[in-house]
Amino acid sequence: AGQDVGRSCILVSIAGKNVMLDCGMHMGYNDDRRFPDFSYITQNGRLTDFLDCVIISHFHLDHCGALPYFSEMVGYDGPIYMTHPTKAICPILLEDYRKITVDKKGETNFFTSQMIKDCMKKVVAVHLHQTVQVDEELEIKAYYAGHVLGAAMFQIKVGCESVVYTGDYNMTPDRHLGAAWIDKCRPDLLISESTYATTIRDSKRCRERDFLKKVHETVERGGKVLIPVFALGRAQELCILLETFWERMNLKAPIYFSTGLTEKANHYYKLFITWTNQKIRKTFVQRNMFEFKHIKAFDRAFADNPGPMVVFATPGMLHAGQSLQIFRKWAGNEKNMVIMPGYCVQGTVGHKILSGQRKLEMEGRQILEVKMQVEYMSFSAHADAKGIMQLIRQAEPRNVLLVHGEAKKMEFLKQKIEQEFHVNCYMPANGETTTIFTNPSIPVDISLGLLKRETAIGLLPDAKKPKLMHGTLIMKDNSFRLVSPEQALKELGLAEHQLRFTCRVHIQDPRKEHETVLRVYNHLKGVLKDYSVQHLPDGSITVESILIQATAHSEDQGTKVLLVSWTYQDEELGSYLTSLLKKGLPQSTA
Amino acid sequence: MTRECALLLPGVCAALADPRQPGSDDTCLEKLLDWFRSMTEFDPSVSLVQDNPCLTEFITSILALPEPSPSILSFTLRLAGILASSENRFQHLQQEKLLVRLFGADGPLSSTVWEDASVRSGWVEGVHSMMHHQPALHFLCNGGGIDVIFALQGDPSLFVASSASRLLVHMLIFSVESETTKPFSAKDFDWPVCAQMIIKRVEDSLQSSSASHIGQSLKLLTSLFSSCHSRWTEVLWLGIAKQIESFLMDETIQAQRMLANLLLNMAWSPVFCDSEGGLWALVTSALEHLTPLQVGPLAVGILRLYKCPQDVRIQALTVLLQPMDCILRAASQPLEYAGLLDESVSDPATVESLLSCKSSCASLLCQTLAHLEELLSLVYLRVDLPYTSLLRSLMTILQFCNGFLSPASPLGSKISRILINCVRVQRSALDVLAALSERKGCDTLIGSLFDVLLAYLESPNTTATVLKKTFQATSKWLVRLHELSCSTSQWQQTEKILADVFLVLQKRLCSPCWEVRDSSLEFLTVLIKCLRDQDEFRQSLLSSEVPRLTENLLEDPESYVRASAVTAVGHLAFITFFAPELPVIGNQYNKENTVAKLQEILSKDPEGFPRRAVISMFTKWLRQGCTGRMEDTERFVSRVIQTVEHDLDWEVRLGGLELVEVFCSQTICQLGLPRCSSVPVLSAVASSIHQNRSLQIFCRAKLFSFLFRSLCDCDKPVGQRACDILFALRGNFYPTGTPRDSQETGELPAGHGIAWLQRTLRQGSLAQNFPTGGGNGVDFEDPESMMLALGTIDLEELHDELNRSSDHVEKSPQSLLQDILATVGTIEENEADCY
C-alpha cells in the first residue's frame, strides 16, 4: 500500500525482529499480480525462519486476502496474529472470494477451502489491550480502530523501540462501531493509513439520509432496489439502517439478504457485541439490533416476484453469481435502482455502470441495456485528515510513515504533519525501504554504593538535570549494571592490572649514563615546578607516577636511550614529558 | 488489433495524455501494457505504430508536458520499450527521436521526476523490453545507459534494484550471444564491446571496498550463472575467481550467504560442475569455513545434485548433521551414544557455541530441520542418512522442548533451557519426524518414539499448531507400527499404543478450542483411511468413546468442526454398518440414524462446509457401493438431489452433480448398455425407450430436471458439469449417433416442449437463468421426452458457450478501452474507497 490504496503488506524490521503487517491482495488483477511478491522478503533462507510473526489488522481482503496463499502455498509456517472477531470473520470473506474466483474463472491455481481452514488454525487470536509476548523480546498489543468489526491498530515493541501500525481506522463513531483510540505510547514510528489524507468528510448522517431517501422513493414508486455487497461489513451497517427505517416508517416492502450468510454474520456481531459502539451495547439489553424483523433470507425465485423489494446480494462488484443474475433481470426497468456502496475494480460490471456505461456487452454478444438508476454511495469508514492529525496528537510518535493513500494527497498531509508536529514524515512507494534511526535508551541498574559515592562528590542532586556517572558497566544475562571498579573486580573475581605505556626517547649525549640522568633531572626540575620530580638512588627519575631510566645505546655510545613509562591515569603528563624530552636537553645545563 | 479497438485507441491515448483528466487506475495502465505486449510479442512489423499514429503522438505529447505525472510517465517509458522491442519499430521511433528523449541523458533521467521510484522502474522496464536487437543495445551502451543501470542496482526501491540487476544479466547474455562472431575459444575469447563494459564494471566493484557494490556484483553473477549455461561464463569466472575466493575468508564484507548462493548456482550449471575450474575445491572450502547457518542452503543444494564428487556430498551431509550430532552428544551420558558423526568438517566448537546461544540456537535448529525434511522428501538420495541416530536426535530435541529431558552436561542443560517451550523448533522437528516415518531402518526406537509423541498429545502445554503436527506425525508412525507388527506378530505393543492414542483422542475431541477438535477429527479420518482393514485398529477404536464423541460433534457450534465431523462419521461408517463383517461392538451403530443426521445437515445446516462434506461423503459411499440395492440407491440419490438442487452454495450443487454422475455410470454398468436402436428414426427411438431400464430409473429419480436446470445455473462450473454428464448420457443412449446428427434441417420435433427447452437453454445458459415457473410442457420424468431432448438439443453449442471463461467479455481489450474512455470527463472521481 505504498502510495496507493491497494494490497497492504508492510515489512517492519525492529531491533533484529521482522514482522509482516497485513497480507493483502489486489482485486484488480487475476494473475500473480493480485498477491504481493513475497520473494523480495528474503532471497536466502525460508520465510518462516526470517519472519517472527505476521499481524493482520482487519478482515478486509486488501489486508488479509493473500494470507492463505502466503501460509499454505508460499509456505510460511510461523505465528499469525489478529483479533478474535477478525479471526472469526476472515475465513467467511476469504471463502466468499475463493468461491467467486473459482466459480467465475474456473481457476484451479488458487487457495482451497481446506487451505483457508488450515491457515486460520495457525492464527493466534488476541484481545484488545492484551500484551502478547511473541517471543522473549518481541511483544505486540492491539488497540481499537473502529473501521469494521474487529479492526485493530497494533503496537509492536522490542526492548525500548516500538512501532504502531494503524491498519484502517476511523476516528468518529458510526452507527455500529466506536472511534479508534490509542494511549500516549510515543512510538518511534507510527505507520498510518491515509486514504482520506486531504478530505474533510461530510457527516455520515447526511449520506445515510440520502441513502434511505433513495431507497424509499424507489420502493414507493413500485421499483426494486439491488444493493450488491460483500458478505460482511458494510452489509450489516446498511441492514441496521434499513431495519430501523422500515420500523419507523412502517414500510411493508420486503427486504432480502441473498447469501445465506446473514445469520452467521449477525451471529458474529452478536458474539462480539463488546466491539460495537456504546449505543448498540446499551440497546442490546432491550432488543438485539442484529435480530432483524424486516430482513428475510432470499430465495432465487423471489427475483421474479412482482412489486417493490430491496435485495442485498453478493458479490459487491457485480462480477458474478447472485448479484449479477439479479442485475440482469432488473436492469431493463427504469423504475428499479442499483446502489453500489463500495469500490469496484476495472473490468467488472459494477465499474462499468459506475463510469456511466449504459449498454453493456454480455456473453454471447448480447447487449444489456441498463435503464435502471445507478447510484454510488461511499460508506467507507476511514479517518479523514482531521482524524489522522488527532491520532498523531494522541500517540505522540517520533516519526510518521504514511501508507494506503494516493501520493498527491499524502504529500500534502506529510507537509502538514511535519509543520505541526515537528517530526519526520515518510511516504515510501511500493518496494521502497525507509530507515528510521532511533536513540534507544537502555536502562541500567546502578549500585547503591556507587550512587552514594558519586553524589557525595558532586553538588546536591537535582532530579531534573541529567548527571554524569562514572563506573564499570557489567553486561551480563541481558541486563546492564553500573558498579564501582572495585566492586566489578570483586564480583568478577578479577585482579587489578596496571597498564603502563612505555616510550623510548633517543638523546645525543656522549657523557656517562648517570651524568645524562642528572642533566635530565635538572632540566625537568626546572621546567616542571609544580610537580614532584625525584631522583631515585637506583639512578631513575620519577615525575609523579612517571618513571624515566637511561641506558647507553648498544651500538652508539654517544646516544643515550631514555625509557619513559607512565600509567593510564597520567596519560596527559606522560605524553607531555615525552614530547619535552624529544626536543633534547638545553645546552646551559651542561 | 480489432477494428473496434483501433477506433477506440486514439480517444484513449488523448485521454491518457490529458493532464486535466484524473489519473487512470494503475491496473488499467498495467492491463493496457499487457495488451500491447501480447500484440508485439510475435509481430516484429512496424504496422502497429504505422497504422496507429496516435501511439507516437501520445509519447510526443507526454514528452511535451512540463510536469507529467510520474505514473503516466512510467507508463510511457514502458510502452515505448514494448513498441521498440522489434528493430523495425525501434527505427520508426528513433526517426522521431522519441527514444533518445525518453531514455537518453536529457530525458526523465535528468529531471526531478526521476526521484519517483515508479519513473525509474518504468525506465528500467522500458529498456529491458526493447533489449532484443543490436541497435537497442548500442543505443544504450553509447548513450551512457550502462552507468545508469549499474547505479540503479543500489536503488532504495527493491523493485528497481532487482529489475536493474536482471536487465544487466540480460544485456550481458544478449551482447555475448548476438555479437560474438568468432567461434568460442576459452583461451582467446573476444568479448563484444557492450559485454566488456559490463564485465569491467563487475570486476571493478568486486575489487572495491564497498560491501554493497560487492554484494550487487555477487547477485548479478549468481543470476547470470543460474540462467546462462554457455561456456563463455567459465571464461568470465576465471577472471574473477581469485577475487571471489578471497571473500570466503574475509568476514568484513558480510557476503558469506551470497557467496554460498553463488557457489550453489554454479554447481547447478553444467559449465562448472563438469570442469576442472576449481569449483569443488571452492565449495569444499566454503563448507569448511562458513558457519553452519551461512552454509546450510549450500549443503542441502549440493545433496540434491546429480553430478557431484562423492566426498563433497559426504562433506555437505556432515555439515548438515553437525547440529543434530551436537544435540545427541550434549544429551547423552559419556559413552552412551556415539553421536551421529565420526568426524566433523568445520570446528565443532562453532556449532556448540551457536547452539548454546539464545539468539542463534532455535534459528540453527529450525534451518537444519527444514533442510533435513527437504532431504527426506527426495526420492533418490545419493548418500546414506543415519536414520536411527537422526530419529534419536529428533526425539531428544522434542524432549528438550517439552522439558522432559534435562541432561547433566553443561551444554545439554544450556540447550534444554533455551529450547523449553520453543514452538518453532517443535513444529520443525515434528515435520521431520513425520517425513522420517517413510524411511526404514529406525524401528528399534519406535516404542520410545511413541512415548514422546503421546507426551505431546497429552500435555496441556502443547499449542494447537504443534498438536496438529503431532497428530500428523503420529498417524504416519502408527501406519509404520502396524507394518512392523504384521512382520513381527507383536500385537501387544500395537494394541497398547492404540489404546493410549484413543484415550488421549477422546480428551482432545472435547477440547474447548475448535482448532484442536478439528485437528483431532482430521487425525481420526486419516487413521480410518489408512488402517480400516486392521482388526486391532477397529477393535481399539470401536471399544473407545471416540465414535460416540465424533457423532456428537456433528452438532458443534463451529462449522469447520461440523464438516470434519461429517467426514469422520462418514468414514467411521465403513468400519461399522457398511463393514462386510460387522464387529460385535459395531452393532450399536444405527445406520438409519446416522444417514438421517447427515441428511438433516445437508438440508438444514446454515453453512456450506458441513453441507459440502455431506454431499462428498454420500458420493464416496455410493462409489464404494455402500448404499444398498438398486432401488434403495435410486431413492437415496433422488432424495439427495432434491435437497441440493436449491442449495445456495454452488459447490453443494456441484457435489450433487458428481453424485448423479457416479449413479448414472453405476446404473448403466449394472444394467448393461441400453439396447438402443441404431436407426436414427424417432419412432424407433420411442419404441426402444420402454425397454431401457436405466433411462426409466433416471427419470423416476428426477435426474433430468436437475441436469437441465443446472445448465442454466448462475454459477458456471455447475452448468459445465451438468453439460458433461448430459454428453456422457447421450453417448450411452445414442451409441451410434443422435437423430440430430442425421436431420440436416435441424428442425426440432414438435411436441414434448423440446423446442421450448432448446430455446430456454440457449438463452438461459447465457443469462444463467432457468425460468422458475416450471417446464412449460416439458415432462422431465417422461422417458420419451428425455430421450428426445438428449437426442435433439444442441449440447455442443451449450458446451462451447459454458466453457468460455465467464469474464472473457470483461477481460477483452475492447472492454478495457471502453472503461478508460468512460472515466473521461468524470473529473470528480469516486473517492478512493476500497472497502
Short mmCIF file of N, CA and C in Angstrom, two decimals, chain A residues 59 117 151 165 235 301 337 358 363 475 510 533 539 542 575:
data_model
loop_
_atom_site.label_atom_id
_atom_site.label_comp_id
_atom_site.label_asym_id
_atom_site.label_seq_id
_atom_site.Cartn_x
_atom_site.Cartn_y
_atom_site.Cartn_z
N PHE A 59 -10.40 -7.61 8.69
CA PHE A 59 -10.78 -8.69 7.78
C PHE A 59 -10.94 -8.31 6.31
N LYS A 117 -8.93 -23.00 5.92
CA LYS A 117 -9.10 -23.54 7.28
C LYS A 117 -7.74 -23.78 7.92
N ALA A 151 -11.52 -4.52 13.80
CA ALA A 151 -10.32 -3.82 13.30
C ALA A 151 -9.48 -3.33 14.46
N TYR A 165 1.17 0.37 14.09
CA TYR A 165 0.58 0.28 12.76
C TYR A 165 -0.93 0.43 12.91
N ALA A 235 -22.59 -4.49 4.68
CA ALA A 235 -23.92 -5.08 4.58
C ALA A 235 -24.66 -4.95 5.92
N ALA A 301 -36.13 -17.65 -6.45
CA ALA A 301 -37.40 -17.44 -7.16
C ALA A 301 -37.96 -16.04 -6.90
N MET A 337 -33.54 0.37 -9.17
CA MET A 337 -32.31 1.10 -8.84
C MET A 337 -31.26 0.13 -8.32
N ARG A 358 -23.97 2.51 -20.28
CA ARG A 358 -25.37 2.06 -20.18
C ARG A 358 -25.69 0.90 -21.12
N GLU A 363 -22.28 -11.88 -22.28
CA GLU A 363 -21.80 -13.04 -23.03
C GLU A 363 -22.65 -13.32 -24.26
N MET A 475 27.76 -6.07 31.65
CA MET A 475 26.67 -6.57 30.80
C MET A 475 26.64 -8.08 30.96
N PRO A 510 77.30 12.40 24.85
CA PRO A 510 78.44 11.48 24.94
C PRO A 510 78.85 11.17 26.39
N VAL A 533 59.33 15.98 41.30
CA VAL A 533 60.34 15.32 40.48
C VAL A 533 61.42 14.79 41.41
N GLY A 539 69.12 5.36 40.28
CA GLY A 539 69.51 6.08 39.07
C GLY A 539 68.33 6.48 38.20
N THR A 542 61.61 9.94 38.81
CA THR A 542 60.14 9.87 38.75
C THR A 542 59.57 11.26 38.70
N SER A 575 52.58 12.01 27.99
CA SER A 575 52.76 12.47 26.61
C SER A 575 53.53 13.78 26.58
#
